[in-house]
Coordinates of C-alpha atoms in Angstrom, one line a residue:
M1 CA -4.7 100.6 62.0
T2 CA -6.8 103.4 60.8
S3 CA -9.5 104.0 63.3
A4 CA -12.1 103.0 61.3
Q5 CA -10.5 99.8 60.9
V6 CA -10.4 99.3 64.8
D7 CA -14.0 100.0 64.9
T8 CA -14.4 97.3 62.2
E9 CA -13.3 94.7 64.3
K10 CA -14.5 95.9 67.2
A11 CA -18.1 95.7 65.6
P12 CA -18.8 91.7 65.9
E13 CA -18.9 91.8 69.6
E14 CA -21.5 94.3 70.0
G15 CA -20.9 94.4 73.9
Y16 CA -22.1 90.5 74.3
E17 CA -20.0 88.2 75.9
R18 CA -18.3 86.3 74.1
G19 CA -19.1 82.6 76.5
L20 CA -20.0 80.3 73.8
G21 CA -16.8 77.5 73.8
S22 CA -15.7 75.4 70.6
R23 CA -17.1 72.5 73.0
Q24 CA -20.8 74.2 73.0
V25 CA -20.8 75.7 69.3
Q26 CA -19.9 72.0 67.7
M27 CA -22.3 70.4 69.5
I28 CA -25.1 73.7 68.9
A29 CA -24.7 73.0 65.2
I30 CA -24.7 69.1 65.6
G31 CA -27.9 69.9 68.0
G32 CA -29.4 72.2 65.2
A33 CA -29.6 69.8 62.9
I34 CA -31.7 67.0 65.0
G35 CA -34.5 68.2 66.0
V36 CA -38.3 67.0 66.4
G37 CA -39.3 66.8 62.8
L38 CA -36.7 63.8 62.6
F39 CA -37.5 61.8 65.7
L40 CA -41.2 62.9 65.0
G41 CA -42.2 64.1 61.3
A42 CA -40.4 61.2 60.0
G43 CA -43.4 58.4 60.7
A44 CA -45.7 60.4 58.1
N45 CA -42.9 60.9 55.9
I46 CA -41.9 57.6 55.5
A47 CA -45.8 56.5 55.3
K48 CA -45.6 58.9 52.5
A49 CA -42.8 58.0 50.2
G50 CA -41.4 54.6 52.2
P51 CA -37.6 54.0 51.8
S52 CA -37.3 57.2 49.3
L53 CA -37.5 59.4 52.1
I54 CA -33.7 58.7 52.2
L55 CA -32.9 60.1 49.0
M56 CA -34.6 62.9 50.0
Y57 CA -33.5 63.8 53.4
A58 CA -29.5 62.8 51.5
L59 CA -31.0 65.7 48.6
A60 CA -31.5 68.2 50.9
G61 CA -28.7 67.6 53.3
V62 CA -27.0 68.6 50.0
I63 CA -29.2 71.6 49.5
I64 CA -28.6 72.6 53.3
F65 CA -24.4 72.0 53.2
F66 CA -24.9 74.8 50.3
I67 CA -26.3 77.1 52.7
M68 CA -24.1 76.6 55.5
R69 CA -21.2 77.4 53.5
A70 CA -22.5 80.3 51.8
L71 CA -23.4 81.6 55.3
G72 CA -20.1 80.7 57.0
E73 CA -18.6 82.7 54.0
L74 CA -20.3 85.6 55.1
L75 CA -19.3 84.7 58.7
L76 CA -15.9 84.6 58.5
Y77 CA -16.3 87.9 56.6
R78 CA -18.2 90.0 59.3
P79 CA -19.1 87.9 61.9
V80 CA -22.0 89.6 63.9
S81 CA -25.1 88.2 65.9
G82 CA -28.4 88.5 64.0
S83 CA -26.2 87.6 61.2
F84 CA -29.3 87.0 58.9
A85 CA -30.9 90.1 59.3
E86 CA -27.8 92.4 58.9
Y87 CA -26.2 91.1 55.8
S88 CA -29.4 90.9 53.9
R89 CA -29.7 95.1 55.0
E90 CA -26.3 95.1 53.7
F91 CA -26.5 93.5 50.4
L92 CA -30.1 93.9 49.8
G93 CA -31.3 97.2 51.8
P94 CA -32.9 97.7 54.5
F95 CA -36.0 96.8 54.0
F96 CA -34.9 93.3 53.5
G97 CA -32.8 93.1 56.9
Y98 CA -36.0 95.0 58.7
F99 CA -38.7 91.7 57.0
T100 CA -35.8 89.2 57.4
G101 CA -35.2 89.9 61.1
W102 CA -39.2 89.7 62.0
T103 CA -39.9 87.0 60.1
Y104 CA -36.7 85.2 61.8
W105 CA -37.8 86.0 65.3
L106 CA -41.3 84.9 64.2
M107 CA -39.9 82.0 63.1
W108 CA -38.4 80.7 66.5
V109 CA -41.8 82.3 68.1
V110 CA -43.9 79.8 66.1
T111 CA -41.2 76.5 66.5
G112 CA -41.1 77.7 70.5
M113 CA -45.1 77.5 70.8
A114 CA -45.2 74.2 69.2
E115 CA -41.9 72.4 71.1
L116 CA -43.5 73.8 74.6
T117 CA -46.8 72.0 73.8
A118 CA -45.0 69.1 72.3
A119 CA -43.0 68.7 75.5
A120 CA -45.9 68.8 78.1
I121 CA -47.7 66.4 75.8
Y122 CA -44.7 64.4 76.1
V123 CA -44.5 64.3 80.1
N124 CA -48.1 63.0 80.0
Y125 CA -46.4 59.9 78.8
W126 CA -45.5 59.5 82.4
F127 CA -47.6 62.1 84.3
P128 CA -51.3 62.0 82.7
S129 CA -52.5 63.1 85.6
V130 CA -50.6 66.8 85.7
P131 CA -52.1 69.4 83.5
Q132 CA -50.7 69.9 80.2
W133 CA -50.8 74.0 80.4
T134 CA -48.8 73.5 83.8
T135 CA -45.8 71.4 83.1
A136 CA -45.3 74.1 79.3
L137 CA -45.6 76.9 81.9
V138 CA -42.9 75.3 84.3
F139 CA -40.7 74.2 81.0
L140 CA -41.3 77.6 79.8
L141 CA -40.2 79.4 83.4
V142 CA -37.1 77.7 83.4
L143 CA -35.7 78.6 79.8
F144 CA -36.6 82.0 80.6
A145 CA -34.6 82.1 83.5
A146 CA -31.2 80.5 82.0
N147 CA -31.5 82.6 79.0
L148 CA -31.4 86.1 81.6
I149 CA -28.7 84.2 83.7
S150 CA -25.7 84.1 80.9
V151 CA -24.9 82.8 77.2
K152 CA -22.6 80.9 79.3
L153 CA -25.3 78.8 81.0
F154 CA -27.1 78.6 77.6
G155 CA -24.5 77.3 75.7
E156 CA -24.3 74.5 79.1
I157 CA -27.9 73.3 78.5
E158 CA -27.7 73.0 74.8
F159 CA -24.7 70.9 75.0
W160 CA -26.2 68.0 77.6
F161 CA -29.3 68.7 75.7
S162 CA -27.2 67.8 71.8
M163 CA -25.8 65.4 73.5
V164 CA -28.8 63.3 74.3
K165 CA -29.9 63.8 71.5
V166 CA -26.5 62.6 69.8
T167 CA -26.4 59.3 72.0
A168 CA -29.8 58.2 71.1
L169 CA -29.0 58.2 67.5
I170 CA -26.0 56.5 67.2
G171 CA -27.5 54.2 69.9
M172 CA -30.3 53.4 67.3
I173 CA -27.7 53.0 64.6
V174 CA -25.5 50.6 66.5
I175 CA -27.9 48.2 67.6
G176 CA -29.9 48.2 64.8
L177 CA -26.5 47.1 63.0
G178 CA -26.2 44.6 65.7
V179 CA -29.5 43.5 65.0
L180 CA -29.0 43.0 61.0
T181 CA -25.5 41.5 61.2
F182 CA -26.0 38.9 64.2
G183 CA -29.7 38.6 64.2
F184 CA -30.9 39.2 67.3
S185 CA -33.9 40.4 69.2
S186 CA -37.5 39.8 67.9
A187 CA -36.8 41.5 64.8
G188 CA -34.0 39.6 63.5
D189 CA -35.9 37.2 61.7
T190 CA -37.1 40.0 59.5
A191 CA -34.5 42.9 59.5
A192 CA -32.9 42.6 56.0
V193 CA -31.1 45.2 53.9
S194 CA -33.5 44.5 51.3
N195 CA -36.6 45.6 53.1
L196 CA -35.2 49.1 51.6
W197 CA -36.8 47.6 47.7
A198 CA -38.4 44.5 49.0
F199 CA -41.9 46.1 49.2
D200 CA -43.4 47.7 45.6
G201 CA -39.4 49.0 45.3
F202 CA -37.8 52.0 46.5
F203 CA -40.5 54.3 45.3
P204 CA -43.5 52.3 46.4
K205 CA -45.6 55.8 46.6
G206 CA -43.9 57.2 42.8
I207 CA -41.3 60.0 42.6
G208 CA -43.7 62.5 42.7
S209 CA -45.3 61.2 46.5
S210 CA -41.8 61.4 47.5
L211 CA -40.8 64.9 46.3
M212 CA -43.9 66.4 48.1
T213 CA -42.3 65.0 51.3
L214 CA -39.7 67.6 50.8
Q215 CA -41.4 70.4 53.2
G216 CA -41.6 67.9 55.6
V217 CA -37.7 67.1 55.5
M218 CA -36.8 70.7 55.4
F219 CA -38.5 71.6 58.5
A220 CA -36.4 68.7 59.8
Y221 CA -33.5 71.0 59.2
L222 CA -34.7 74.2 60.4
A223 CA -32.5 75.6 63.4
V224 CA -29.4 74.3 61.8
E225 CA -28.2 78.1 60.9
L226 CA -28.6 78.8 64.4
V227 CA -24.9 78.7 64.5
G228 CA -25.1 81.6 62.7
V229 CA -26.6 83.5 65.9
T230 CA -23.8 82.4 67.7
A231 CA -21.4 84.5 65.7
G232 CA -21.3 87.0 67.8
E233 CA -20.7 85.6 70.9
S234 CA -18.4 82.9 70.1
E235 CA -14.9 83.0 72.0
N236 CA -13.0 82.4 68.5
P237 CA -15.1 82.2 65.5
E238 CA -12.5 82.2 62.8
K239 CA -11.8 79.3 64.7
T240 CA -15.5 77.3 65.5
L241 CA -17.6 78.7 62.9
P242 CA -15.9 76.9 59.4
K243 CA -15.0 73.3 61.9
A244 CA -18.7 73.3 63.0
I245 CA -20.3 74.0 59.2
N246 CA -17.4 71.7 57.6
T247 CA -18.8 68.8 60.1
L248 CA -22.3 68.8 58.5
P249 CA -22.3 66.6 56.2
W250 CA -20.8 64.0 57.8
R251 CA -23.7 64.7 60.4
I252 CA -26.3 64.5 58.3
A253 CA -24.9 61.4 56.6
L254 CA -25.0 59.3 60.1
F255 CA -27.8 61.2 61.8
Y256 CA -30.5 61.1 59.3
V257 CA -29.5 59.4 56.4
G258 CA -28.0 56.8 58.2
A259 CA -30.3 56.4 61.1
L260 CA -33.1 56.1 59.2
T261 CA -31.4 53.9 56.5
V262 CA -30.8 50.7 59.9
I263 CA -33.8 51.8 60.6
L264 CA -36.0 51.1 57.8
C265 CA -33.9 48.1 57.1
V266 CA -34.8 46.8 60.7
V267 CA -38.3 47.5 60.1
K268 CA -40.4 46.8 56.9
W269 CA -41.5 50.8 56.0
T270 CA -45.1 49.8 55.3
E271 CA -45.1 49.3 60.0
F272 CA -44.5 53.1 60.0
S273 CA -47.4 55.7 60.9
E274 CA -48.4 58.8 60.8
G275 CA -48.3 60.0 64.8
V276 CA -46.0 57.4 65.6
S277 CA -42.0 58.1 65.8
P278 CA -40.0 56.4 63.3
F279 CA -37.2 55.4 66.4
V280 CA -40.2 54.3 68.7
A281 CA -41.8 51.9 66.7
A282 CA -38.6 50.5 66.1
F283 CA -37.0 50.2 69.7
A284 CA -40.9 48.1 70.2
K285 CA -39.9 45.9 67.1
I286 CA -36.5 44.8 68.2
G287 CA -37.4 44.2 72.2
I288 CA -35.5 46.8 74.0
P289 CA -36.4 47.4 77.6
A290 CA -38.1 50.7 78.4
G291 CA -37.3 51.5 74.6
A292 CA -40.5 53.7 74.2
A293 CA -39.4 55.6 77.8
I294 CA -36.1 56.2 76.7
V295 CA -36.9 57.5 73.0
N296 CA -39.5 59.9 74.6
F297 CA -37.1 61.1 76.8
V298 CA -34.6 61.8 74.0
V299 CA -37.6 63.8 71.9
L300 CA -38.5 65.9 75.4
T301 CA -35.3 67.4 75.3
A302 CA -35.1 67.7 71.8
A303 CA -38.3 69.8 72.2
L304 CA -36.7 71.8 75.0
S305 CA -33.3 72.2 73.2
S306 CA -35.5 73.7 70.4
C307 CA -37.2 75.9 72.6
N308 CA -34.2 76.9 74.4
S309 CA -32.3 77.7 70.7
G310 CA -35.5 79.6 70.1
M311 CA -35.5 81.7 73.7
Y312 CA -31.8 82.9 72.6
S313 CA -32.0 83.5 69.0
T314 CA -34.9 85.9 69.5
G315 CA -33.7 87.8 72.0
R316 CA -30.7 88.6 69.7
M317 CA -32.2 89.0 66.5
L318 CA -35.0 91.8 68.3
R319 CA -31.8 93.3 69.8
N320 CA -30.2 93.6 66.0
L321 CA -33.5 95.4 65.1
A322 CA -33.5 98.0 67.4
E323 CA -29.5 98.5 66.6
S324 CA -30.5 99.4 63.2
G325 CA -33.6 101.4 64.8
E326 CA -36.0 99.0 63.0
A327 CA -37.2 98.2 66.5
P328 CA -38.5 99.9 70.3
A329 CA -35.1 101.2 71.5
V330 CA -35.1 99.9 74.6
F331 CA -34.5 96.0 72.9
K332 CA -30.7 97.7 72.4
K333 CA -30.4 97.1 76.6
L334 CA -28.0 94.5 77.6
S335 CA -28.2 92.7 81.4
S336 CA -25.6 93.2 83.8
T337 CA -24.4 89.4 82.8
K338 CA -25.2 90.8 78.8
T339 CA -27.7 89.7 77.5
P340 CA -30.4 91.1 76.1
A341 CA -33.3 90.5 78.8
F342 CA -36.0 92.7 77.7
G343 CA -36.4 90.9 73.8
I344 CA -35.9 87.3 75.5
T345 CA -38.6 88.3 77.9
V346 CA -41.1 90.0 75.0
S347 CA -40.1 86.3 72.9
M348 CA -40.8 84.4 75.8
L349 CA -44.5 86.2 76.7
F350 CA -45.7 85.5 73.3
M351 CA -44.4 81.7 73.3
G352 CA -46.6 81.9 76.4
I353 CA -49.6 82.8 74.2
G354 CA -49.0 79.5 72.7
V355 CA -49.2 78.0 75.9
I356 CA -52.6 79.2 76.2
L357 CA -53.8 78.9 72.5
N358 CA -53.2 75.5 72.6
Y359 CA -55.9 75.0 74.7
I360 CA -58.4 76.1 72.1
V361 CA -57.1 75.0 69.1
P362 CA -57.5 71.9 67.6
E363 CA -54.9 69.1 67.1
K364 CA -54.0 69.9 63.3
A365 CA -52.9 73.2 64.3
F366 CA -50.0 71.7 65.4
G367 CA -49.5 71.1 61.5
Y368 CA -50.5 74.6 60.7
V369 CA -47.9 76.1 63.6
V370 CA -44.8 73.6 62.1
S371 CA -45.7 74.8 57.9
V372 CA -45.5 78.6 59.2
A373 CA -42.1 77.8 60.9
T374 CA -41.2 76.1 57.4
A375 CA -42.0 79.1 55.6
A376 CA -40.5 81.4 58.1
G377 CA -37.1 79.5 57.6
I378 CA -37.3 79.0 53.7
W379 CA -37.4 83.1 53.8
T380 CA -34.1 83.4 55.8
W381 CA -32.8 80.9 54.1
L382 CA -33.0 82.4 50.9
M383 CA -31.7 85.5 52.3
I384 CA -28.5 84.3 53.3
L385 CA -28.0 82.6 49.5
V386 CA -29.0 85.8 47.7
S387 CA -26.4 87.8 50.3
H388 CA -24.1 85.5 49.5
V389 CA -24.7 85.8 45.4
L390 CA -24.3 89.7 46.1
Y391 CA -21.5 89.3 48.5
R392 CA -19.4 87.2 46.4
R393 CA -20.3 90.0 42.7
A394 CA -19.0 92.6 45.7
V395 CA -16.0 90.7 46.2
D396 CA -15.5 90.5 42.4
A397 CA -15.2 93.8 41.4
G398 CA -13.2 94.8 44.1
R399 CA -15.5 96.3 46.3
L400 CA -15.0 94.0 49.4
P401 CA -12.6 92.1 51.0
A402 CA -12.4 88.4 50.5
S403 CA -14.1 86.3 53.3
S404 CA -10.9 83.5 54.8
F405 CA -13.9 80.8 54.2
P406 CA -15.2 80.6 50.9
A407 CA -17.5 78.5 49.5
P408 CA -16.7 75.7 47.3
G409 CA -18.2 76.4 44.3
G410 CA -18.5 80.2 44.8
A411 CA -22.2 81.7 44.2
K412 CA -23.1 78.9 41.9
C413 CA -24.3 76.3 44.1
S414 CA -26.4 79.4 46.1
W415 CA -28.2 79.3 42.5
V416 CA -28.5 75.9 42.9
A417 CA -30.3 76.1 46.1
I418 CA -32.2 79.0 45.9
A419 CA -33.8 77.3 42.7
F420 CA -34.4 74.2 45.4
L421 CA -35.6 76.5 48.0
L422 CA -38.0 77.6 45.2
F423 CA -39.3 74.9 44.0
V424 CA -40.0 73.6 47.8
T425 CA -42.4 76.2 47.9
G426 CA -43.9 75.6 45.0
I427 CA -44.6 71.9 46.7
I428 CA -46.4 73.5 49.8
A429 CA -48.4 75.8 47.7
Y430 CA -49.9 72.7 45.6
D431 CA -50.7 71.2 48.8
A432 CA -53.8 71.5 50.4
D433 CA -53.1 71.2 53.9
S434 CA -49.7 73.2 54.5
R435 CA -50.6 75.8 51.9
V436 CA -52.4 78.1 54.6
C437 CA -48.8 78.9 55.9
L438 CA -48.4 80.8 52.6
Y439 CA -51.2 82.9 53.1
V440 CA -50.2 83.2 57.2
M441 CA -47.1 84.6 55.6
A442 CA -48.9 86.6 52.7
G443 CA -50.8 88.5 55.9
W444 CA -47.4 88.3 57.7
A445 CA -46.0 90.5 54.7
V446 CA -48.3 92.9 54.8
A447 CA -48.3 93.6 58.2
L448 CA -44.7 93.9 58.1
G449 CA -45.0 96.4 55.1
I450 CA -47.2 98.6 57.2
G451 CA -45.1 98.7 60.3
W452 CA -42.6 99.8 57.3
L453 CA -44.6 102.9 55.9
V454 CA -44.6 103.8 59.4
L455 CA -41.3 104.0 60.7
K456 CA -40.3 105.7 57.3
S457 CA -43.0 108.5 58.2
R458 CA -41.1 108.5 61.5
N459 CA -37.6 108.0 61.2
P460 CA -37.0 108.7 57.1
E461 CA -33.1 107.8 57.9
V462 CA -33.1 104.1 58.8
T463 CA -35.1 103.4 55.9
Q464 CA -32.1 104.4 54.1
R465 CA -29.3 102.1 52.7
R466 CA -26.1 103.1 54.8
E467 CA -22.6 102.7 53.6
S468 CA -21.0 99.5 54.6
E469 CA -17.6 100.1 56.9
F470 CA -15.7 98.5 54.5
D471 CA -16.3 100.7 52.0
K472 CA -15.7 103.3 54.3
V473 CA -12.5 101.8 54.9
G474 CA -11.5 101.4 51.4

């Protein structure tokens, strides 16, 4: 074995502790597919699309699977922490790696701001006298400390957060099926599969209105790509990552399509409205004691889970940028517990600014924050897909080794997913409320462009495409 091969094999670890076991990676993958977008956002989307929302989640789920299989092929070709930026850098050039890394960081900081605020609102359900900023600050500091201590603690917290969400959804599905089959509870008389089409059909507001919900549906799937960020700290990425990605279809089928189908059979779609969780409404209709409190606890864990993941991923992405010379060198340092402590600290401070801003920003700001996160997420997914297409070209030409986890359909499915994401971007541009995020992203692009010019003038070699380690090996 040559020294270059040895260096290449060591590269993925990047000094991190491989502290995430199979159990934790699996649950991070499951939890990443179940967020506040489902627990809360589905209510508004049901009101807009009716039962056809089930089809929108299924359609988007297929695209998400294409994205994750493309990412999986790249990850098994070269597992690195902060993978999206690294693959963009390798296949599209240094600027795209720089842009993707900082944009993914922005996505999680913005999401963290929103989730902390949401978590504080959920706690107000039980303790209305506690100031909202106090709760948000406590959650911020607790999750910050957990992420600094070790990756194992992060993984363990994420495991239990995800366990709560999964248990709640399975419970909802089982109870709903019981109501449909045996007719018990106050919802038993009206619960029926025919509720899916009995009230103005399956597309009650028209196909156009259903398609307009795709932007909210895609937000619900944000963070599913977090498995890629864990690659550098997984104990056995060759086994755990393919398993986590291959179980994605049944997770989407069960937790999204299955849960919504059961809920819309138990409760007529006309009874849902924006700002009300469909799960809370369903529990109330069935008449389960303390049902609203149970769901409130579940959505609280969903918000904290998302913020926890945000702190984890932002620290890793900043370190990846620093390693490439695209962020201050101080972000490269690992603490004694092998965590990127400085990057996590800076990200935490930016999330904290969001807590302060929520004092002065009206309620609509939460929606704007969500749309900015979605736009940043779509960019990340596009970079994964384009990198995959270019990787497959390189493999076909014999320039790079084949991955042990090839995506079915090769680059064809990636092209389909690229077209779909561009279509969703068009929907965002068409919708007056959500197109604000495209203005924000344009401003962000200008800011990053200026940063790139400054970087180029100070450190020109960083902005030049570097030879791949695999090219060196030959």
